XYZ file of C-alpha atoms in Angstrom:
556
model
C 101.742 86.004 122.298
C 99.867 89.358 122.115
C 99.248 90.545 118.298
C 100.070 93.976 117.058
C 96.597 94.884 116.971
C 95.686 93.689 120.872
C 98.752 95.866 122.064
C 97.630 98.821 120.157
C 94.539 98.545 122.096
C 95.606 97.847 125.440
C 96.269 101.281 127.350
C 92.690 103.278 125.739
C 90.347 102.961 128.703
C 93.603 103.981 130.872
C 94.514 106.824 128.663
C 90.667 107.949 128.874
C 91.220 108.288 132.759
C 94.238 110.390 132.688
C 92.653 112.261 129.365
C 89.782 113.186 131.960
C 91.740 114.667 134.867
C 94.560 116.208 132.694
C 91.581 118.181 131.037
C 89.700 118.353 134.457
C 92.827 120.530 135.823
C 93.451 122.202 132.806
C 89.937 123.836 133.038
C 90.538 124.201 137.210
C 93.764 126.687 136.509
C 91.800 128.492 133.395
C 88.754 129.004 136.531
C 91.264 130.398 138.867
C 93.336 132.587 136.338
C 89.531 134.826 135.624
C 89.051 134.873 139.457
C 92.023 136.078 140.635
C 92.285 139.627 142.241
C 95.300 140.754 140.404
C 94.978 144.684 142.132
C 95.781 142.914 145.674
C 99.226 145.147 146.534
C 102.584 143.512 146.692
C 102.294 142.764 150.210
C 99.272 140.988 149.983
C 99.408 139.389 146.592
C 101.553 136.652 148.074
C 99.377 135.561 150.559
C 96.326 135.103 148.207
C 98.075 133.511 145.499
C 99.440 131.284 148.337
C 95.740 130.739 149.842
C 94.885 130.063 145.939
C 98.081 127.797 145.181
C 96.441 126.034 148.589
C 93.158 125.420 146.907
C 94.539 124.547 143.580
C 96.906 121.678 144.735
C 93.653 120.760 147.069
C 91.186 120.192 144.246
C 93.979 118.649 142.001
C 94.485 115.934 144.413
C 90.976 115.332 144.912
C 90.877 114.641 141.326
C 93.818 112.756 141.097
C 92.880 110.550 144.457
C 89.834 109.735 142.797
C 91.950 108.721 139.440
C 94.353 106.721 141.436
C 91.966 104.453 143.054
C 90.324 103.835 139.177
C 93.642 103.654 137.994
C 95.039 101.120 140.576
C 92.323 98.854 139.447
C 92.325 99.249 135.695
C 96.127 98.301 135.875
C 95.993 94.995 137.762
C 92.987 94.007 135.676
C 94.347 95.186 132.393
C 98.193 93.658 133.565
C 96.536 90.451 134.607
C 93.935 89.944 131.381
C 96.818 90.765 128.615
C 99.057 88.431 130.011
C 97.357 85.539 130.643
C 96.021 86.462 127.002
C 99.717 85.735 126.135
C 100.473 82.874 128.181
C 97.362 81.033 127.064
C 98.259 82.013 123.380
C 101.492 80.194 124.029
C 100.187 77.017 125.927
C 97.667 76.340 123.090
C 100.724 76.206 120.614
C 102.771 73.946 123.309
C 99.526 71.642 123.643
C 99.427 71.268 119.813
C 102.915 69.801 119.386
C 102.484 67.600 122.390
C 103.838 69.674 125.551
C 101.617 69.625 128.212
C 101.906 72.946 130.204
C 98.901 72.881 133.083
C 102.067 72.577 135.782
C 104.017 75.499 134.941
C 101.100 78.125 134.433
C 100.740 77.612 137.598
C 104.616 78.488 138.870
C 105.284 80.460 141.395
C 108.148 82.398 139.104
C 105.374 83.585 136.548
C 102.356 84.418 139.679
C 105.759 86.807 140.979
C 107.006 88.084 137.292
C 102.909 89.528 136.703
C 102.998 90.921 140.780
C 106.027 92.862 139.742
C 104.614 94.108 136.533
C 101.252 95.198 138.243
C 103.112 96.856 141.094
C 106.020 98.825 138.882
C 102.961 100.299 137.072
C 101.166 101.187 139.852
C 104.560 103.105 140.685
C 104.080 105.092 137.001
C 100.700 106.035 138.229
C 102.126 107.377 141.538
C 104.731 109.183 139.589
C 102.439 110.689 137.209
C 99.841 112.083 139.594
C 103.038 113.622 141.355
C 104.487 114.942 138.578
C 100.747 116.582 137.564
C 100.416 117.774 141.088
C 104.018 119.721 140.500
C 103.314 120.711 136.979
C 99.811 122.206 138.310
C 101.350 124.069 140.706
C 104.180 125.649 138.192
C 101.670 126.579 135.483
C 99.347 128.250 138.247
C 102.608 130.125 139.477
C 103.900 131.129 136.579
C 100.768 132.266 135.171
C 99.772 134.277 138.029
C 102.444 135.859 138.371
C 102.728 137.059 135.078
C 99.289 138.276 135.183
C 99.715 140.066 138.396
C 103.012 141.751 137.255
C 101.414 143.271 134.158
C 98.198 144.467 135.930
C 100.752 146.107 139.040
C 103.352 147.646 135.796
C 99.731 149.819 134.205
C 101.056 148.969 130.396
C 98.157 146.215 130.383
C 94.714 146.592 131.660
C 93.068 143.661 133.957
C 91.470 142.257 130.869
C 94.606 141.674 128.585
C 96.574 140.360 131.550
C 93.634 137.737 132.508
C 93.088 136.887 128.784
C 96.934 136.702 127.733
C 97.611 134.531 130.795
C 94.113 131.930 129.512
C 95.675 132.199 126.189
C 98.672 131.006 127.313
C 97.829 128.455 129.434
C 95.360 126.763 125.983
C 98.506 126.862 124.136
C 100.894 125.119 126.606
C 98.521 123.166 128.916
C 100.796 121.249 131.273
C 103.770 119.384 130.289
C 103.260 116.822 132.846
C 106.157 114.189 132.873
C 109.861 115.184 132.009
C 112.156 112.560 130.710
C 115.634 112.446 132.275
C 116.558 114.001 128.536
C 114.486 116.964 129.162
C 111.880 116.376 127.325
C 108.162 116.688 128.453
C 105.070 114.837 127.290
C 101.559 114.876 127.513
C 100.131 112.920 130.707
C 97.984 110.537 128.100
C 101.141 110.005 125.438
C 103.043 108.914 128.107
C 100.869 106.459 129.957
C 100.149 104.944 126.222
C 103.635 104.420 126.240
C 104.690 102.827 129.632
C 101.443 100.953 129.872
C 102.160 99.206 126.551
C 105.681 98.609 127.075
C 104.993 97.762 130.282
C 102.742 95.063 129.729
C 104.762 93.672 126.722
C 107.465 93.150 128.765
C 105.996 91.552 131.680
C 104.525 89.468 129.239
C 107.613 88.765 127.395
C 108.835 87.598 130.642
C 106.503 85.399 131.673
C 106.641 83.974 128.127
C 109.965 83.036 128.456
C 109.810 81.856 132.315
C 107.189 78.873 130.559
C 109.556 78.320 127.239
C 112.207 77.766 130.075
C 109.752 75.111 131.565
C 108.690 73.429 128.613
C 112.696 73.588 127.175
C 111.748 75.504 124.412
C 114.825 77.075 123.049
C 113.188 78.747 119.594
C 110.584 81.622 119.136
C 109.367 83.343 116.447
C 109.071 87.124 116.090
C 105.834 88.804 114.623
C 105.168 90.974 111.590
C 103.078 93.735 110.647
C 103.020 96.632 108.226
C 104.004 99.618 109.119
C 106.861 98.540 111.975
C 109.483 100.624 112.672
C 112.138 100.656 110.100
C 114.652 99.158 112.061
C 112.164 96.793 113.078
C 111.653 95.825 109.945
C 115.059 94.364 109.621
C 114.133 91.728 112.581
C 110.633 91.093 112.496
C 108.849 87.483 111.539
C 111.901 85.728 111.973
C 113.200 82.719 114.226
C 115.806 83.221 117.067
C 116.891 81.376 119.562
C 116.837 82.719 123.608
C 119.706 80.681 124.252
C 121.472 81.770 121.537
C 123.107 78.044 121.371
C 121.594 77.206 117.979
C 124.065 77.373 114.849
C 120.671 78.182 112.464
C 119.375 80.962 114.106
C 120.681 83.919 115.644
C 119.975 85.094 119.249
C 116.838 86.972 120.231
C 118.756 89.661 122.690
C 121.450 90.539 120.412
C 119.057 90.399 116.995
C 116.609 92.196 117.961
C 117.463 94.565 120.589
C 115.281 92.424 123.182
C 115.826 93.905 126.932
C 116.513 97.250 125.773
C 114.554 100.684 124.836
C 115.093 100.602 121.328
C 114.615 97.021 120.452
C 111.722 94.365 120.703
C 109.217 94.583 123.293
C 110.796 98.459 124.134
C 108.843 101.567 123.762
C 105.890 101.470 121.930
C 106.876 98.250 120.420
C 103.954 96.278 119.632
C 105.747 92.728 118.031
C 105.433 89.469 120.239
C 107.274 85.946 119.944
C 105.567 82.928 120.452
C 106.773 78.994 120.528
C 108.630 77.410 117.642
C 109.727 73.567 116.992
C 112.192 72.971 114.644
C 110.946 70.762 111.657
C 107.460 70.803 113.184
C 106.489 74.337 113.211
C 105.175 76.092 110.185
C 106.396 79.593 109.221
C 103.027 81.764 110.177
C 104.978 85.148 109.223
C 105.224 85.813 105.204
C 108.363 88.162 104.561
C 107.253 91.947 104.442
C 108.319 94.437 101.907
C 110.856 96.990 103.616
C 110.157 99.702 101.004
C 105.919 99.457 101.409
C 106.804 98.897 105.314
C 108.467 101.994 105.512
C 106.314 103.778 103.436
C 103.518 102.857 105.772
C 105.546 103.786 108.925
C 105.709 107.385 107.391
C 102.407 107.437 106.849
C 101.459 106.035 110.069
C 103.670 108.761 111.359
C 102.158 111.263 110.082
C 98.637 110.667 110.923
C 100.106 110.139 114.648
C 101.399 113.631 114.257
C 98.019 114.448 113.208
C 95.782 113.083 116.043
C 98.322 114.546 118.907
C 97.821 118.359 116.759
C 93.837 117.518 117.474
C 93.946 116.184 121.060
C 95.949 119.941 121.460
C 93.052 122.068 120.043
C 90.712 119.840 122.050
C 92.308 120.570 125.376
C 92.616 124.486 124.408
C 89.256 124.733 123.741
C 88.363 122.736 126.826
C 90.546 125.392 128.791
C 88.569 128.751 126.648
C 85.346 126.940 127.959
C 86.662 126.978 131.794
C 87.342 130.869 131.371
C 84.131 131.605 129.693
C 82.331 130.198 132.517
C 83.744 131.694 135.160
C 84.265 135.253 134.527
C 81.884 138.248 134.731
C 83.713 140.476 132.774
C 81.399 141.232 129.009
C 84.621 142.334 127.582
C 87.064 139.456 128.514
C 84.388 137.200 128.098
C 83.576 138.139 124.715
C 87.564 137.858 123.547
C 87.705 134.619 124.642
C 84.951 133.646 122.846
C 86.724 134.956 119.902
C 89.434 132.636 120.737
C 87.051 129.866 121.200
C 85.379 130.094 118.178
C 88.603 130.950 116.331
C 90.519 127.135 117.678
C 86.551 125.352 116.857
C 87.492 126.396 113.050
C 90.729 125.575 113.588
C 89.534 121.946 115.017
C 86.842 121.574 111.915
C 89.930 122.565 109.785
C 92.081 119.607 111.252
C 89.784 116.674 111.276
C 88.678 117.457 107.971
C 92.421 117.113 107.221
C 93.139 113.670 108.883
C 89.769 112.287 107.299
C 91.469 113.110 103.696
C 94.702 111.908 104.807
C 93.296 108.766 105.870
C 91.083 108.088 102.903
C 93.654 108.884 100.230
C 96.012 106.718 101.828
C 93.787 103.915 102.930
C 94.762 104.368 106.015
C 92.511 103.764 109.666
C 91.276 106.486 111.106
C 91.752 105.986 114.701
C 89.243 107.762 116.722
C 90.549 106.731 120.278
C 93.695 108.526 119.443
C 91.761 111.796 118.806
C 89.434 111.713 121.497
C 89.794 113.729 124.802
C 87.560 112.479 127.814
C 87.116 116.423 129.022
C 86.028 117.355 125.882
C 82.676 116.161 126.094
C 79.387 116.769 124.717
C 79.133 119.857 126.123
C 82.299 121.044 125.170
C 81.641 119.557 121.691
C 78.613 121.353 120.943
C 79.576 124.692 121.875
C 82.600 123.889 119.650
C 80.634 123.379 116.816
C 78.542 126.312 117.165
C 81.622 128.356 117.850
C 82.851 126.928 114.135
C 79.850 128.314 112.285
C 79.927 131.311 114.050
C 83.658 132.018 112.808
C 82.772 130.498 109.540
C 80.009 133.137 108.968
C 82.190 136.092 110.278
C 84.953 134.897 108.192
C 82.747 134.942 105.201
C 81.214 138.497 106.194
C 84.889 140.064 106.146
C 85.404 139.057 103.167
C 82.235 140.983 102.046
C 79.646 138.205 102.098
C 76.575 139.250 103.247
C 74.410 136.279 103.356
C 76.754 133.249 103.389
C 76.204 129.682 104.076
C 75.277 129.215 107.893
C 77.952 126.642 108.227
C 80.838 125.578 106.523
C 79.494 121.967 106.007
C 76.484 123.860 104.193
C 79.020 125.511 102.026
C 80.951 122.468 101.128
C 77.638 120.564 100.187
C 77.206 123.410 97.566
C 79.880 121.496 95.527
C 77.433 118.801 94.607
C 73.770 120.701 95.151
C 74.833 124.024 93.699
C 78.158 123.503 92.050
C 78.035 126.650 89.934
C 77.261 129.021 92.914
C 80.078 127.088 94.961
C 82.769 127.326 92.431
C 81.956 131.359 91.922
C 81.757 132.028 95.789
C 85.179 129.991 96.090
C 86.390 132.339 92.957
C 85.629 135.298 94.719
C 86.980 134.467 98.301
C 90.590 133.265 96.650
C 90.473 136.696 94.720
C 89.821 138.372 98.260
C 92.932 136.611 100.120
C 95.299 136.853 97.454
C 94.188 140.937 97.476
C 93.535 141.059 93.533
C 90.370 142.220 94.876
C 88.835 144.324 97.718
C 86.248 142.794 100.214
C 84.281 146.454 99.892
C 83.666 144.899 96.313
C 81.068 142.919 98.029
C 80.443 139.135 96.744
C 77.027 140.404 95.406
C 78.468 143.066 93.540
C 81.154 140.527 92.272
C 78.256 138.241 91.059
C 76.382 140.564 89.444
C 79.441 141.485 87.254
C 80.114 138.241 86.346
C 76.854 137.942 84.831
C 76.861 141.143 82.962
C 80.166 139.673 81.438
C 78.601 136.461 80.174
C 75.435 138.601 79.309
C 77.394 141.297 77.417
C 80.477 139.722 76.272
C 80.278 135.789 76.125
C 79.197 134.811 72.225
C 80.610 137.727 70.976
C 83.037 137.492 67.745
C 86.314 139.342 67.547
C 87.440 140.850 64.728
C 89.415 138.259 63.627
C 86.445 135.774 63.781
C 86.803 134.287 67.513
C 84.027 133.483 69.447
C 84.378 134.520 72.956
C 83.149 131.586 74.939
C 83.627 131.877 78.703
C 85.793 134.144 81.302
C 88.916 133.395 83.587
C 88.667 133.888 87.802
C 91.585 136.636 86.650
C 89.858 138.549 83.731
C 86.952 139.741 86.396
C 89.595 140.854 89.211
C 90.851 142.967 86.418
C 87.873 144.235 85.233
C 87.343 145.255 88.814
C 90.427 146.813 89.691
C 92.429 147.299 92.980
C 93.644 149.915 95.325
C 97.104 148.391 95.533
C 97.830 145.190 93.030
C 100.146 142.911 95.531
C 102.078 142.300 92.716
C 103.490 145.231 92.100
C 102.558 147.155 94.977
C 100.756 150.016 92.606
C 96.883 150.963 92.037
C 95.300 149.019 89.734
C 92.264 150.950 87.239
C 89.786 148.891 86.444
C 88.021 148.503 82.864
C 84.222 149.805 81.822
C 82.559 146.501 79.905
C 81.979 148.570 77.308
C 85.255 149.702 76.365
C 86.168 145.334 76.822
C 83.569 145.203 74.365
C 84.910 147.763 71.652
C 88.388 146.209 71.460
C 86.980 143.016 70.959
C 84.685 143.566 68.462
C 86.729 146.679 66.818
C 89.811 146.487 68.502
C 93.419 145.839 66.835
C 94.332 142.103 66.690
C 98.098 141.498 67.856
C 99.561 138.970 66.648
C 98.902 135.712 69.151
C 101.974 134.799 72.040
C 102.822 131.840 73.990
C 101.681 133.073 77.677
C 104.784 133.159 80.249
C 104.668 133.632 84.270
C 106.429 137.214 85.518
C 109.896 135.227 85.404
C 109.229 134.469 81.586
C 108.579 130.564 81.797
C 106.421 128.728 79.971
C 102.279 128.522 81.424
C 101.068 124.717 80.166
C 97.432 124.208 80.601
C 95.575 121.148 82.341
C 96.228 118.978 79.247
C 100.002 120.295 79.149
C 99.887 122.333 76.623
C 101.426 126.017 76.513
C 98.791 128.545 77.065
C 98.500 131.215 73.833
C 97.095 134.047 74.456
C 96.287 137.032 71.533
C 95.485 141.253 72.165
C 93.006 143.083 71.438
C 93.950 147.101 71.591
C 91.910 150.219 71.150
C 93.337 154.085 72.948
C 91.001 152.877 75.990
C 92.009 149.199 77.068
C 93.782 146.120 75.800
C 91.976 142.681 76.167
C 93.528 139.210 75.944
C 92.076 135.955 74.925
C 92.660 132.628 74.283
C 92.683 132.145 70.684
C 92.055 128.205 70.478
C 89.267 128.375 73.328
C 87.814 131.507 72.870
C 88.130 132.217 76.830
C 88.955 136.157 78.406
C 92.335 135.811 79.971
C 92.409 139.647 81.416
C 92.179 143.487 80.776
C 94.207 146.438 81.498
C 93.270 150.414 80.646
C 95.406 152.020 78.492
């Protein structure tokens, strides 16, 4: 028996190998792509990309020779250490109830059953470097050849062509095995896949080669959280191989065993193990199928997660290639653009799957995100291209001295939580377009102290203190060229004429606030917000009457 956890496990230091090369070739293409001499006539343009195609498929198999010969060995090492794992789980169980195994471990059936499982996955790794070696050759191709035709039609110059064809290469990277469906997967998703399978099922084999030799009719099926949902429905039960027993069902046709979908198929990671009638003790307690498939959702999710990461990684792996290599300032400075852009982008994800994880007390898995090729180097030039897009963003949106790094920014939250909160005020005004970047954050802080300086502890006329301002009141004291509301300029209003209707202003008569399709606004503590005018021939100002708080301004 191999537990959930151990099966999980089994293919990382494999994936890690084919991680390296697919990211190894990835940045090989993204090298030739900036090379290429794209103004080589028609004639002639075959014959180099040939000569090129020549090289590419050269170095790719020197890379994948090299990953072979690792791989060869990691299989029959990793084949031959889970499965005795298994059949040594299984013996210990036989020994406790009396069975003495030493004989059949060492059959000739199970020595052949974990030679075939060593040498059909040895057979995946042939197929895989294969079908890398053809993908390789496709994407260079394709790419190419795209390049060349826009450079040769004069609507693109030689640096959008090279950069478009880089950029498109990040994005797709090569598909490198094709299902019989049509449907492709990443070299390192599907090696997970067949290795763990794999080596589940020449376990399973060999497990039930020895039940056959110790006449062990009964097994029982693990359980874990989180299985499959029609999983669920079979695990930590008995069964019977034979299917002879009146009590318990059989193991094939319960659970699917032998076939894709069921136990011991793709990516399944339950296990069977020995079990005596009126001997054996129940080690599997029944699992809730609701919280079950609540945590397979989740689990799917952060899955979904990791693979979006592993993607970025390998695009920014292929930016670094291109940046390398060429010469050209101008290309070379748009894909830095890009790099920096997908290092954000990266930051932006992790910090995602962290939250994820922690609000749903989930693992975080860090094998799952990691990509060999994307190494230190790679790392640290990612998180310097992060900052750097985290200051420009902050620039454009009229920031002239921001935070050096977004991790600085965030710590501002606990070390300078009143800076943070206005900052993060004025940057959601400047998306949403309530206010113009040319405002300038300074500018923007500056006015909101004048406001609390000038109009917080004032008292209306009606005898209202004014105690504090909303995020909206100062984007309308400001004003806008074109209100994305309503598509119109926007005036904005002087503080002293705010301060005139307050203090001598006309007091309406207070309203339940409503949204611009007349519902109901409730605030934090659910109740609806009130809101009350306060009108002179210059402006109109609303507050809230029971807090005291500036809701917003218009001129009149």
């Amino acid at each position: 028996m191999l537990t959930p956890q151990t099966l999980q496990k089994l293919p990382d230091d494999l994936i890690d190998l084919v991680s390296e090369v697919q990211t190894d070739i990835i940045k090989s293409i993204a090298k030739k792509l900036v090379k290429a001499d794209y103004l080589t006539p028609s004639a002639e343009w075959q014959l180099y990309k040939a000569s090129q195609l020549k090289m590419s498929t050269k170095e790719i198999t020197a890379m994948l020779a090299e990953f072979t010969g690792k791989s060869k060995r990691q299989i029959s090492k990793l084949y031959t250490d889970a499965c005795k794992e298994a059949i040594n789980n299984d013996a210990k169980i036989y020994r406790t109830y009396g069975k003495d195994c030493s004989a059949a471990l060492r059959s000739v059936a199970l020595s052949n059953t974990l030679k075939a499982g060593v040498k059909n996955a040895n057979g995946m790794t042939k197929n895989l470097c294969k079908s890398m070696v053809e993908s390789s050759q496709a994407t260079v191709t394709h790419l190419m050849d795209k390049a060349w035709l826009k450079v040769q039609s004069g609507a693109f110059t030689y640096q959008d062509a090279i950069y478009d064809a880089v950029v498109e290469l990040a994005k797709q990277g090569i598909a490198t095995v094709t299902y019989p469906s049509g449907k492709t997967d990443w070299a390192d998703v599907a090696v997970r896949r067949a290795v763990m399978t794999g080596i589940s099922q020449t376990a399973g084999q060999m497990q039930l080669d020895l039940a056959a030799e110790m006449d062990c009719d009964l097994v029982e099926v693990t359980a874990h959280m989180g299985a499959r949902p029609s999983h669920a429905l079979w695990q930590g039960k008995v069964y019977s191989i034979s299917g002879k027993s009146k009590k318990y069902p059989k193991l094939s046709t319960a659970t699917g065993y032998g076939t894709g979908d069921g136990l011991k198929g793709w990516n399944c990671r339950h296990d069977f193990y020995p079990f005596f009638e009126g001997i054996s003790e129940r080690a599997n307690l029944p699992v809730d199928v609701t919280e079950n498939n609540r945590q397979y959702e989740l689990s799917q999710k952060q899955r979904a997660m990791e693979r979006s990461i592993r993607a970025t990684k390998r695009r920014l792996a292929a930016y670094d290639g291109a940046i390398s290599e060429t010469e050209d300032e101008v290309l070379k400075r748009r894909l830095q653009n890009q790099f920096e852009r997908h290092s954000a982008i990266l930051k932006t994800k992790e910090k995602r799957l962290s939250e994820f994880c922690d609000t749903n007390d989930l693992y975080p898995e860090k094998d799952r995100v990691r990509v060999v090729g994307f190494n230190k180097s790679v790392s640290q030039k990612a998180v310097y291209g992060n900052n750097r897009y985290f200051v420009k963003q902050m620039k454009s949106y009229g920031i002239e001295t921001p935070p050096k790094s977004l991790d600085i920014f965030e710590n501002m939250k606990y070390n300078n939580s009143p800076e943070y909160k206005l900052m993060n005020a004025y940057i959601t005004s400047v998306k949403k377009g309530k206010i113009s970047p040319l405002v300038g954050y300074d500018h923007y802080k500056k006015l909101h102290n004048e406001i609390n300086n000038s109009l917080v502890g004032l008292t209306t006329t009606n005898g209202i203190e004014i105690t504090g301002q909303s995020d909206h009141f100062i984007e309308r004291v400001i004003g806008v060229i074109k209100d994305p509301d309503t598509g119109k300029k926007r005036l904005g209003v002087e503080l002293q004429d705010i301060q005139d209707a307050l203090t001598n202003g006309k007091a309406m008569k207070p309203k339940i606030s409503r949204d611009k399709n007349g519902n109901i606004l409730y605030d934090e503590d659910g109740k609806p917000k009130i809101s009350q005018l306060f009108v002179t021939d210059k402006c109109a100002v609303s507050i809230n009457p029971e807090t005291g708080v500036l809701i917003q301004c218009n001129p009149k």
